[in-house]
Backbone as numpy.savetxt, mean C-alpha at the origin, in Angstrom:
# Nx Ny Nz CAx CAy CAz Cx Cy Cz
-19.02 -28.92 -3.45 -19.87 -27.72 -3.45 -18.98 -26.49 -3.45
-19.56 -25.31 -4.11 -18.73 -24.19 -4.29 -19.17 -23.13 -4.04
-18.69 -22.58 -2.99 -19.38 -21.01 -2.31 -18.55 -20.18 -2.80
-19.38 -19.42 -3.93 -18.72 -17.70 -4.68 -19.06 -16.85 -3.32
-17.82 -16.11 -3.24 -18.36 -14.91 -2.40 -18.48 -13.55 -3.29
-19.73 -13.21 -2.69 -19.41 -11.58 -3.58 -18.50 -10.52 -2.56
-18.34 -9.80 -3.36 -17.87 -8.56 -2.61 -18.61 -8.05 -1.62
-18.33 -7.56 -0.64 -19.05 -7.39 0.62 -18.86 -5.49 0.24
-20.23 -4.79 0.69 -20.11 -3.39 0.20 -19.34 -2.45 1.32
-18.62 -3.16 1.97 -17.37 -2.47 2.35 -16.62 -1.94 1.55
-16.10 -2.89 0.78 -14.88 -2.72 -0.39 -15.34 -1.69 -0.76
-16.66 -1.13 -1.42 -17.05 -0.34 -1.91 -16.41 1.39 -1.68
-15.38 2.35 -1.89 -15.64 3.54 -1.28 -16.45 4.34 -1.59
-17.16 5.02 -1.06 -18.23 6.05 -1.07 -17.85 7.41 -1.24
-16.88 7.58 -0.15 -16.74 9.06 -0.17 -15.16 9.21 -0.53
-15.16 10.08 -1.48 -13.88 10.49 -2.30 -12.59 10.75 -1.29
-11.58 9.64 -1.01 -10.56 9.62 -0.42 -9.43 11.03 -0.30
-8.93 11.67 0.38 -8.40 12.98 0.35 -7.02 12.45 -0.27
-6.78 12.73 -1.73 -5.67 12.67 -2.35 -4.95 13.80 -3.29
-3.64 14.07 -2.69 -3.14 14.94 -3.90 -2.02 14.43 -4.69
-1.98 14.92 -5.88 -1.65 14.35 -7.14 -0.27 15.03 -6.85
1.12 14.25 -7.14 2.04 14.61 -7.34 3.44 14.48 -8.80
2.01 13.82 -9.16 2.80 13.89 -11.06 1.60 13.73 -11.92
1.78 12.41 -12.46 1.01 12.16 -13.81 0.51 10.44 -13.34
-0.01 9.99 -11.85 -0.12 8.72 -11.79 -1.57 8.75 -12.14
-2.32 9.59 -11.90 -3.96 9.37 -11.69 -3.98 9.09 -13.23
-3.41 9.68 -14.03 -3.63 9.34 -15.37 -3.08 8.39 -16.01
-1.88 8.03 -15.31 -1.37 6.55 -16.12 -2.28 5.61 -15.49
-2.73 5.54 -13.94 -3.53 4.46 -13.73 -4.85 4.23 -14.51
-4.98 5.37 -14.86 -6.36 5.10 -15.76 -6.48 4.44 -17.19
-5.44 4.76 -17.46 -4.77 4.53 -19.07 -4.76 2.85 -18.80
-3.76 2.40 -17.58 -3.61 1.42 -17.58 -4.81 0.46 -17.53
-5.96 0.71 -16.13 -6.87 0.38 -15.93 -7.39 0.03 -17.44
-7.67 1.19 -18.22 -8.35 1.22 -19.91 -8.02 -0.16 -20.35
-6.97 -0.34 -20.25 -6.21 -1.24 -21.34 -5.85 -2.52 -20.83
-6.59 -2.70 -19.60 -6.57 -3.95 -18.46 -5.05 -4.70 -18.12
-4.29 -3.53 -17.89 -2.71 -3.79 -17.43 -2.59 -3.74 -15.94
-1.94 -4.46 -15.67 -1.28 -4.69 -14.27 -0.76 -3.16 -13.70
-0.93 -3.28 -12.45 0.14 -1.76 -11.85 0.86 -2.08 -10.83
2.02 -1.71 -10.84 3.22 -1.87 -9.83 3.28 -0.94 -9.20
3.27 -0.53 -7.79 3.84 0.97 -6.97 4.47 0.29 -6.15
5.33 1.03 -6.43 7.32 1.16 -5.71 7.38 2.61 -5.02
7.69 2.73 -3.98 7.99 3.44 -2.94 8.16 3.36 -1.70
8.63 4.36 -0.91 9.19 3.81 0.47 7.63 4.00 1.60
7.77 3.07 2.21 6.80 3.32 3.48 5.73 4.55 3.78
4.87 4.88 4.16 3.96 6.07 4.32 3.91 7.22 3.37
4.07 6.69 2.06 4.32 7.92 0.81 3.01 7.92 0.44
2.24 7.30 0.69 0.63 7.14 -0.12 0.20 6.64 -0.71
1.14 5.13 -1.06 0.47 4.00 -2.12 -0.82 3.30 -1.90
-1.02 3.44 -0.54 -2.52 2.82 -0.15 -3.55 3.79 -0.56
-3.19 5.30 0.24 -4.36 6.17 -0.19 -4.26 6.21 -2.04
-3.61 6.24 -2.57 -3.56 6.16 -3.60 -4.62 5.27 -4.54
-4.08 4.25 -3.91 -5.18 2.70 -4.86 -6.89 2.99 -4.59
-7.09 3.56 -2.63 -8.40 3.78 -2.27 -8.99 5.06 -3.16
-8.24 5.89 -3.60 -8.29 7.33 -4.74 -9.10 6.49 -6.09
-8.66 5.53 -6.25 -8.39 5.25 -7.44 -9.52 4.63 -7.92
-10.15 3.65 -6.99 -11.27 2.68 -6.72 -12.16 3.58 -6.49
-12.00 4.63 -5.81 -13.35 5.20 -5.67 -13.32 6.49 -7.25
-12.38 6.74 -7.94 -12.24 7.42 -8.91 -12.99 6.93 -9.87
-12.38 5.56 -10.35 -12.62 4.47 -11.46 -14.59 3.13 -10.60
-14.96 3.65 -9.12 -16.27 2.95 -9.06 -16.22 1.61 -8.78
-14.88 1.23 -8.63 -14.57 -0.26 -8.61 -14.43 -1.15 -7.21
-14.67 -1.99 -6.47 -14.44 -1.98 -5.13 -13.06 -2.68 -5.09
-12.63 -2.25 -3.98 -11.12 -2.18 -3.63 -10.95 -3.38 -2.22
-10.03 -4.50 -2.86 -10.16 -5.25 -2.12 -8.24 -5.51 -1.37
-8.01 -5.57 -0.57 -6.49 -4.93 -0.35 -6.07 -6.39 0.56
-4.89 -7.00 0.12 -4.31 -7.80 0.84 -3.02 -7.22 1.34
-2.61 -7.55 2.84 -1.51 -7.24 3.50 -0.43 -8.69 3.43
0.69 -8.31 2.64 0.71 -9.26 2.24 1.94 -10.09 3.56
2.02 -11.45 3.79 3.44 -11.79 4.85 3.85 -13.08 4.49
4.99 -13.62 5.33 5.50 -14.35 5.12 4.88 -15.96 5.10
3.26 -15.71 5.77 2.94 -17.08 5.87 1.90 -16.81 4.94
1.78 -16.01 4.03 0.56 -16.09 3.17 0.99 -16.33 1.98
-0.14 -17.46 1.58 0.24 -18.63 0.57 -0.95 -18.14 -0.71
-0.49 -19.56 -1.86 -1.34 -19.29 -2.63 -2.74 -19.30 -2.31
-3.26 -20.73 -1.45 -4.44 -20.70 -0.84 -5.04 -19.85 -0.21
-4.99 -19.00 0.39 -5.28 -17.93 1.02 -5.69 -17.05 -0.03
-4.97 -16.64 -0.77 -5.20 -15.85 -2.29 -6.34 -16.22 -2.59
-6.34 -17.35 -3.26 -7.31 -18.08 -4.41 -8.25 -19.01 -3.74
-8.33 -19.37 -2.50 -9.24 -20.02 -2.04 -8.83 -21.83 -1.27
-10.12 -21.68 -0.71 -9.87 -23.36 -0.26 -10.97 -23.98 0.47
-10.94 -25.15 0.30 -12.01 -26.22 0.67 -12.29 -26.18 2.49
-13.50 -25.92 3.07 -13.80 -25.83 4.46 -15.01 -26.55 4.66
-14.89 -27.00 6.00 -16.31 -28.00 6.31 -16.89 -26.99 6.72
-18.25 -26.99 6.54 -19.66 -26.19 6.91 -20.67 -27.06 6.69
-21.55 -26.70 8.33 -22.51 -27.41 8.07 -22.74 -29.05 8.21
-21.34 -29.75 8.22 -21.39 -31.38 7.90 -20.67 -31.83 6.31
-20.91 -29.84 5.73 -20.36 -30.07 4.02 -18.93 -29.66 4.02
-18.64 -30.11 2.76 -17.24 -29.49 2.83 -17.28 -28.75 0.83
-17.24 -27.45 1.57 -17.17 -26.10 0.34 -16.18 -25.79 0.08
-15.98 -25.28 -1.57 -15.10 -24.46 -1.84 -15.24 -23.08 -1.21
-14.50 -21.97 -0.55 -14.53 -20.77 -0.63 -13.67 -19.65 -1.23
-14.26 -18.93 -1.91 -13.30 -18.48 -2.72 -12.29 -17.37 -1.92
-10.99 -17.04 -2.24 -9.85 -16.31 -1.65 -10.21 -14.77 -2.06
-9.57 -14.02 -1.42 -9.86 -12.55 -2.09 -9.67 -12.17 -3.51
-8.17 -13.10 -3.83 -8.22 -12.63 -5.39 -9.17 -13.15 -6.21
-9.63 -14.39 -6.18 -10.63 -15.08 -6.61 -12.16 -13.90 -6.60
-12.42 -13.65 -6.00 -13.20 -12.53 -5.48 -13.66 -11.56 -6.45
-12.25 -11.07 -6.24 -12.15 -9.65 -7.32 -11.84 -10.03 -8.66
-11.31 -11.26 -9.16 -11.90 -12.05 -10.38 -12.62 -11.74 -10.99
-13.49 -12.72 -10.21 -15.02 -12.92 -10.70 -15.70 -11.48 -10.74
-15.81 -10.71 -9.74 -16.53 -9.92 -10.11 -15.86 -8.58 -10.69
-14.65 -8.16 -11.06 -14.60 -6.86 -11.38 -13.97 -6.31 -10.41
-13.07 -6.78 -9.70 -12.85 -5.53 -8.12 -11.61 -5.71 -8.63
-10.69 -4.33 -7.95 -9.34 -4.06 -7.71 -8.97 -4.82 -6.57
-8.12 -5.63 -7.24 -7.32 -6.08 -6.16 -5.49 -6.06 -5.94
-5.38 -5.45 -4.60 -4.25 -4.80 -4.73 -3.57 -5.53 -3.24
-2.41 -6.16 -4.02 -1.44 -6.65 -3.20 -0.16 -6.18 -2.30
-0.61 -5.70 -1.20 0.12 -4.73 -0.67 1.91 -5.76 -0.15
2.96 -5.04 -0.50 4.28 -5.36 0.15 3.99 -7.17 -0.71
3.91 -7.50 -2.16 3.91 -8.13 -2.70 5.27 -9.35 -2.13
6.34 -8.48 -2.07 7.61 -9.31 -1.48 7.66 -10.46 -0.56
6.68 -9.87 0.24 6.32 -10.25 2.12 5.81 -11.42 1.74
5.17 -12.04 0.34 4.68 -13.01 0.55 5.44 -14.36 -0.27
5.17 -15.58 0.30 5.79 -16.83 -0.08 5.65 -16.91 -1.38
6.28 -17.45 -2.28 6.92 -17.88 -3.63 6.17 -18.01 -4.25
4.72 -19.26 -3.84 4.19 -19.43 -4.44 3.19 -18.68 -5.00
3.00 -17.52 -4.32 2.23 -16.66 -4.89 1.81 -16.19 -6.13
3.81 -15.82 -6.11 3.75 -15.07 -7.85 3.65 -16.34 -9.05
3.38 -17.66 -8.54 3.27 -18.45 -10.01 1.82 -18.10 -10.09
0.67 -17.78 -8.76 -0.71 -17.76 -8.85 -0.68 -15.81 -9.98
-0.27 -15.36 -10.09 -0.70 -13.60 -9.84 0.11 -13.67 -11.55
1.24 -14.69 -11.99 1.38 -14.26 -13.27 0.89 -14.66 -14.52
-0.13 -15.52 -14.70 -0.96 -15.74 -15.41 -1.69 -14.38 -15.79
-2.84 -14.00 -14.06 -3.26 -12.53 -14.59 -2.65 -11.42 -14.50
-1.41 -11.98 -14.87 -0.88 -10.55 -15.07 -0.24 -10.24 -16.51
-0.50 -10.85 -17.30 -0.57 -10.71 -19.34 -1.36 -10.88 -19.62
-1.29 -11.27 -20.78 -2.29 -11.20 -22.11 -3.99 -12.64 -21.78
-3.07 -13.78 -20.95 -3.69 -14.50 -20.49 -4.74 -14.21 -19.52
-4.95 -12.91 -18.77 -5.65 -12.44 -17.69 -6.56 -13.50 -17.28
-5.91 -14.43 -16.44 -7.02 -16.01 -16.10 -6.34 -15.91 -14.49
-6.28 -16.83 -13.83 -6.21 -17.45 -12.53 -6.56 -18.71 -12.32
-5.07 -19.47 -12.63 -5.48 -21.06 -12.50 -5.92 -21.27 -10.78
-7.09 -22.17 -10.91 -7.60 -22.76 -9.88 -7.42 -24.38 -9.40
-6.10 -24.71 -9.27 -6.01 -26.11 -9.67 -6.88 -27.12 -8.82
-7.14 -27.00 -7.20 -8.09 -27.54 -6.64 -9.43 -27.81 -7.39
-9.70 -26.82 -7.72 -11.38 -26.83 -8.64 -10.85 -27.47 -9.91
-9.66 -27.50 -10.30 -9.17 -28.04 -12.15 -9.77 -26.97 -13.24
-9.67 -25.56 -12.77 -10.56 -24.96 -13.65 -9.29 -23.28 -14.10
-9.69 -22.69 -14.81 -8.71 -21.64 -15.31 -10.01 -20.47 -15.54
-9.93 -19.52 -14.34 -11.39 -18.81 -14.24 -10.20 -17.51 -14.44
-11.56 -17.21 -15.93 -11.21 -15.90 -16.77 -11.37 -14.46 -16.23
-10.48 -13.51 -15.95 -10.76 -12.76 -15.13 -11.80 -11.80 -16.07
-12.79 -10.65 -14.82 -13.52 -10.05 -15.55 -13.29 -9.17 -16.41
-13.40 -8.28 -17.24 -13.29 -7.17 -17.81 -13.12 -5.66 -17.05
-13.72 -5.60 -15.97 -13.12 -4.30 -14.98 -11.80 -5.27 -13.79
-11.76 -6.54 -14.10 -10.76 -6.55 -12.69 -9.91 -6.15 -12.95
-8.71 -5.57 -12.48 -7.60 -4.69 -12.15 -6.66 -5.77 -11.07
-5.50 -6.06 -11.34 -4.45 -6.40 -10.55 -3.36 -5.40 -10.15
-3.22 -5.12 -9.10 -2.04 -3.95 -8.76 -1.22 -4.57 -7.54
0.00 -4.45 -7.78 0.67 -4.59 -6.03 1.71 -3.38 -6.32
2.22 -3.74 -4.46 3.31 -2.67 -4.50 4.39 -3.53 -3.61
5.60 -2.87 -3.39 6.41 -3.00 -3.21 7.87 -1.71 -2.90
8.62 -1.78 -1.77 9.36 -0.85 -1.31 10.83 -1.30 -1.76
11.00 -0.71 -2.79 12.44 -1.36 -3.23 13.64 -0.90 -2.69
13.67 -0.22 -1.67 14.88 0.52 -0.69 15.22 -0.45 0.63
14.25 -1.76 0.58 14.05 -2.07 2.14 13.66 -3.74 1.85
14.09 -4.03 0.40 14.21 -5.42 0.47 15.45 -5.87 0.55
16.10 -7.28 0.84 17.00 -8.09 0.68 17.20 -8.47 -0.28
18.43 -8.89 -0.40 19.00 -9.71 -1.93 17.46 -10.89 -2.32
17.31 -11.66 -0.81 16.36 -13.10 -0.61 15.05 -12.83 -1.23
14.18 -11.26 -0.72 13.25 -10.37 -0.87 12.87 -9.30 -1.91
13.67 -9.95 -3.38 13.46 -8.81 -4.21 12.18 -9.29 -5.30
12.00 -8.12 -6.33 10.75 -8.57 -6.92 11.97 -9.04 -8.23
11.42 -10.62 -8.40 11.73 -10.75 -9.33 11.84 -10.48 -11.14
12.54 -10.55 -11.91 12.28 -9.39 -13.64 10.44 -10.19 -14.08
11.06 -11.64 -13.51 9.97 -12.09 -14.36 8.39 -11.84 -14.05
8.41 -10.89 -12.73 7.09 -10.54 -12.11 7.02 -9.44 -12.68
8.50 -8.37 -12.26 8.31 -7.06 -12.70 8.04 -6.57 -14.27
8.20 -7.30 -14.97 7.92 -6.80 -16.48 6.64 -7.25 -17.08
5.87 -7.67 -16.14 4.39 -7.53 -16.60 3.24 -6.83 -15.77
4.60 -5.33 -15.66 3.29 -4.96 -15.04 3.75 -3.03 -15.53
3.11 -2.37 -15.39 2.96 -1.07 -15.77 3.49 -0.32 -13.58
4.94 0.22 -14.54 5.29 0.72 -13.29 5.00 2.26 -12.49
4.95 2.47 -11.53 4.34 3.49 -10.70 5.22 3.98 -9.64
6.36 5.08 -10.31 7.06 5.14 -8.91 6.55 6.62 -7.68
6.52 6.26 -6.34 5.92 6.89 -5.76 7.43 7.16 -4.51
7.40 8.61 -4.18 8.32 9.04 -3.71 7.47 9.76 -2.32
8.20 10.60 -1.39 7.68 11.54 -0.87 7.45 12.91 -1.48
6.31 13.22 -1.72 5.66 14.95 -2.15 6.69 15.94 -1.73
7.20 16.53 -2.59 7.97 18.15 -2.10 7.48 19.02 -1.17
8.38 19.45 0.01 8.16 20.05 1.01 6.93 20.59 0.70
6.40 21.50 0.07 5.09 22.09 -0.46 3.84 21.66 -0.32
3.95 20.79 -1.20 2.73 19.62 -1.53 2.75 18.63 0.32
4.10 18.65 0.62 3.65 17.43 2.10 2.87 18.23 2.74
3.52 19.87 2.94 2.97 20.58 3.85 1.63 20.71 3.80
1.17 21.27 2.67 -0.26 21.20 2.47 -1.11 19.82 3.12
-0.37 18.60 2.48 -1.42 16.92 2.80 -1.08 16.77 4.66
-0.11 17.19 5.37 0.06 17.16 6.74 -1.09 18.22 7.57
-1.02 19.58 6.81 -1.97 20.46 7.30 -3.73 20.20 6.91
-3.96 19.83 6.19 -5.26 18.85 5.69 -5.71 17.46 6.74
-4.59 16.54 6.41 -4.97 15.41 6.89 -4.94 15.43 8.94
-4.25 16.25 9.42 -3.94 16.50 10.86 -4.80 17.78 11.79
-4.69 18.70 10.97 -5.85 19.86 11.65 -4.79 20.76 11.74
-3.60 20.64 11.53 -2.49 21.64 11.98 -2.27 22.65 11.11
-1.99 24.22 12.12 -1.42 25.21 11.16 -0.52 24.78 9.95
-0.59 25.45 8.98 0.49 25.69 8.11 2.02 25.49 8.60
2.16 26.48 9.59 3.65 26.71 9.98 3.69 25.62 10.73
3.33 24.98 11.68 3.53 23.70 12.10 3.67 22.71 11.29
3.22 22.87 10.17 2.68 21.51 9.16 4.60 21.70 8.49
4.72 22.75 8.53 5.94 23.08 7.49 7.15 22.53 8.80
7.12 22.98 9.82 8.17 22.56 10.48 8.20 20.97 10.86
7.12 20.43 10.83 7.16 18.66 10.57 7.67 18.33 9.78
7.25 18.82 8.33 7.98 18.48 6.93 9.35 18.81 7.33
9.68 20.03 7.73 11.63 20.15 7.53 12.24 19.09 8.56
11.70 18.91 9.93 11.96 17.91 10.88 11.95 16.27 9.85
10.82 16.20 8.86 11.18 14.88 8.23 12.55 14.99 7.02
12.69 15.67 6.53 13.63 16.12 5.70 14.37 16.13 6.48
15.07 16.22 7.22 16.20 16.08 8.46 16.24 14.52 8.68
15.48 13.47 9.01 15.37 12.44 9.16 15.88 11.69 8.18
15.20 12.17 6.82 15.77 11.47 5.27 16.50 11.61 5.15
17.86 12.58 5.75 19.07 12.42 5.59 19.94 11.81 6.28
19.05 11.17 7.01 19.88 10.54 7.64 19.88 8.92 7.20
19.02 8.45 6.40 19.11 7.06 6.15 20.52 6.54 5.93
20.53 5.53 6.31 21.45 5.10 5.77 22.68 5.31 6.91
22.32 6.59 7.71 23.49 6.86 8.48 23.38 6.68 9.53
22.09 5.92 10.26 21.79 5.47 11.57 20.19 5.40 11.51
19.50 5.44 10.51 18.22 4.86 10.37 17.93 4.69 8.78
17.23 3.65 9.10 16.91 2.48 7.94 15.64 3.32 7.01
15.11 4.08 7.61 14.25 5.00 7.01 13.75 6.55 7.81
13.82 7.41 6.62 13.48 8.54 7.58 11.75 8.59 7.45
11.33 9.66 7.80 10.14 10.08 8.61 9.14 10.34 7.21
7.97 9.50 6.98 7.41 9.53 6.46 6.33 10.06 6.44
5.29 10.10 4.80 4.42 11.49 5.62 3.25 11.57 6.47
2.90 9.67 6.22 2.09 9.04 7.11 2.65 9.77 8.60
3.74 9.27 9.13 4.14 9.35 10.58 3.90 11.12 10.75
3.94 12.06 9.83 3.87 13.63 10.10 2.57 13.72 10.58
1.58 12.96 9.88 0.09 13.24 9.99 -0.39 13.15 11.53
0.65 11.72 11.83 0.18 10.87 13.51 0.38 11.96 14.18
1.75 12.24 14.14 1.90 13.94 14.79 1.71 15.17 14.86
0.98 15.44 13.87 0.04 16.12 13.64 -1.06 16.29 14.08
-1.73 15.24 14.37 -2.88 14.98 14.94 -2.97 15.09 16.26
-1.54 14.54 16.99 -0.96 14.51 18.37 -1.05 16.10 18.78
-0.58 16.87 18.33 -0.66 18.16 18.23 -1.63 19.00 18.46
-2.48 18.74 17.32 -3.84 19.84 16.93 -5.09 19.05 18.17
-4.29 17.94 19.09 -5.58 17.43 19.90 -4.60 17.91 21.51
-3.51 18.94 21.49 -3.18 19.27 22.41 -1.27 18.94 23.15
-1.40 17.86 22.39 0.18 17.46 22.61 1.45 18.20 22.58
2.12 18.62 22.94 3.22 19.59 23.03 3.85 18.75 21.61
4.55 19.81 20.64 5.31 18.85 19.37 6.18 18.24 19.94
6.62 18.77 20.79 8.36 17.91 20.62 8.13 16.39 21.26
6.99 16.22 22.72 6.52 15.12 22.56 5.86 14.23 21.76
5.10 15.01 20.72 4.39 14.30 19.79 5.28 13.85 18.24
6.09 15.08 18.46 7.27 14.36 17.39 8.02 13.24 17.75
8.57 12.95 19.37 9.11 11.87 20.53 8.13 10.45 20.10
7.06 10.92 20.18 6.05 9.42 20.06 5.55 8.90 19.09
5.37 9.87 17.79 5.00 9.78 17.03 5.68 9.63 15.85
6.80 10.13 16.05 8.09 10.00 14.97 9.39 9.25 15.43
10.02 10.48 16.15 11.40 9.28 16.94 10.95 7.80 16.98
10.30 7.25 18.07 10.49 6.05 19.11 9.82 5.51 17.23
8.78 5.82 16.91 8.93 4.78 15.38 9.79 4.33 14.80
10.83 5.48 14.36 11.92 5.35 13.26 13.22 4.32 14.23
13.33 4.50 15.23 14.51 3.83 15.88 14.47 3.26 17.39
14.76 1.91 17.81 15.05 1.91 19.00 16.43 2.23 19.48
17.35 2.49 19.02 18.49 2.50 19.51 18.54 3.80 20.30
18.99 3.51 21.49 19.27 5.08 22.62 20.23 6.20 22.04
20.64 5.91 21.26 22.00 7.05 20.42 21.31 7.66 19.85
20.71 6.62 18.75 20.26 7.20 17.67 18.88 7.97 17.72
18.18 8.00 19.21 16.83 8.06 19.65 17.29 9.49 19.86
18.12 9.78 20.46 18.66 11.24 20.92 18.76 11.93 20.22
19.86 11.57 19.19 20.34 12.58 18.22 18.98 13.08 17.08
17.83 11.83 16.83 16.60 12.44 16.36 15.75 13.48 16.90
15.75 12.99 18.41 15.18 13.60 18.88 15.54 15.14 18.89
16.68 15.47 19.31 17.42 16.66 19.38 16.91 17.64 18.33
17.11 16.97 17.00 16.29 17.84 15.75 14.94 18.10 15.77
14.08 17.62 16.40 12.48 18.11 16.26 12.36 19.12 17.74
13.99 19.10 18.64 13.68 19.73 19.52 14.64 21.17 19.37
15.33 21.31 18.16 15.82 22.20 17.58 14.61 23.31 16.07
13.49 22.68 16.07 12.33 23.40 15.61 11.02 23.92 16.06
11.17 23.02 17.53 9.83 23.20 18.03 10.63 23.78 19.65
């Protein structure tokens, strides 16, 4: 027996996600979408690849179905698997299976994170073949005409073990996503947090201080996600330099050296 699930009207977004455009992606995704191509987004941590895809789904009407992707998640999980119910024992279908059948975006978040077998399931629909072998069922289910395949991936923060392989990456339409220019962050920090301008701007230079430091005692600087947390910490009463302390520092690093010397900089603006 075989239980289709539909999309549950969660997936659905309703209300237009707060996104600002920092090149020409809203329009290649669409192009791509048009022409039923795969999308790749590459960028570092809290740059906006999630709000991005939720932009996109609610742009393009499509429901947005998002896997987090890890180390114990397999093909089954993806595509589905056999469960007793009832006394019966059903097929149920996996999320990608899901967004298959019916038309949904489905977007594979930190694609890397997940086990091997994945990418033999995801490269079928990801050419000319746009199918999804189902080998349990013995069946090769044709994907729809609006489904959309997208993942992403942080190419600054994988391992040699952890990279995306050519033979994944060249079937897919690439999307590189960076952090927004001081300008543009300031604006999406002062929007998304409640915070003045001039506060919003001295977060941004406090993260720009951080990004220079990669590499030289942290593995990543201050992203614009983490500005917002502190931001928010802020505009609900928090002194910055603690809310930069909790909300930024103790994120980016445990090390006591390196906790200081961050810290020192958000306590050299605020």
């Amino acid at each position: 027996m075989t239980e289709m699930q539909a999309i549950a009207p969660e997936h659905y977004i309703r209300e237009q996600p707060y996104y600002e455009a920092s090149g020409d992606e809203v329009g290649i995704f669409e192009a791509a979408y048009r022409n039923r191509l795969p999308v790749l987004l590459k960028g570092p941590t809290g740059c906006g690849k999630t709000r991005f895809m939720e932009y996109m789904a609610w742009r393009l009407n499509r429901p947005l179905i998002t896997v987090s992707c890890h180390d114990d998640l397999t093909a089954s999980d993806l595509v589905g698997r056999y469960l007793v119910k009832g006394g019966e024992t059903v097929w149920v279908d996996g999320p990608l299976t899901r967004a298959v059948r019916a038309g949904g975006i489905c977007y594979l978040d930190e694609i890397v994170e997940a086990r091997k077998d994945t990418m033999v399931v995801i490269h079928p629909l990801a050419d000319d073949r746009r199918a999804l072998p189902i080998e349990k069922l013995g069946t090769l289910l044709k994907a729809s005409s609006d489904f959309c395949l997208a993942i992403s991936y942080n190419p600054g923060y994988q391992s040699v073990l952890k990279d995306l392989k050519q033979s994944t990456r060249q079937r897919f339409v690439a999307l590189e996503f960076n952090y927004p220019s001081a300008e543009l962050e300031t604006k999406i920090v002062a929007a998304e947090s409640g915070v003045d301008t001039a506060t919003a701007e001295k977060l941004v230079k406090f993260a720009h201080m951080t990004r220079n430091l990669k590499g030289g005692g942290l593995d990543e600087g201050a992203s614009t996600r983490l500005l917002v947390h502190a931001g928010k910490l802020i505009a609900s009463g928090v002194t910055p330099v603690s809310a930069c302390r909790s909300a930024i520092s103790q994120a980016l690093t445990d090390d006591p050296e390196t906790l200081v010397a961050v810290q020192e900089l958000s306590s050299s603006l605020f």
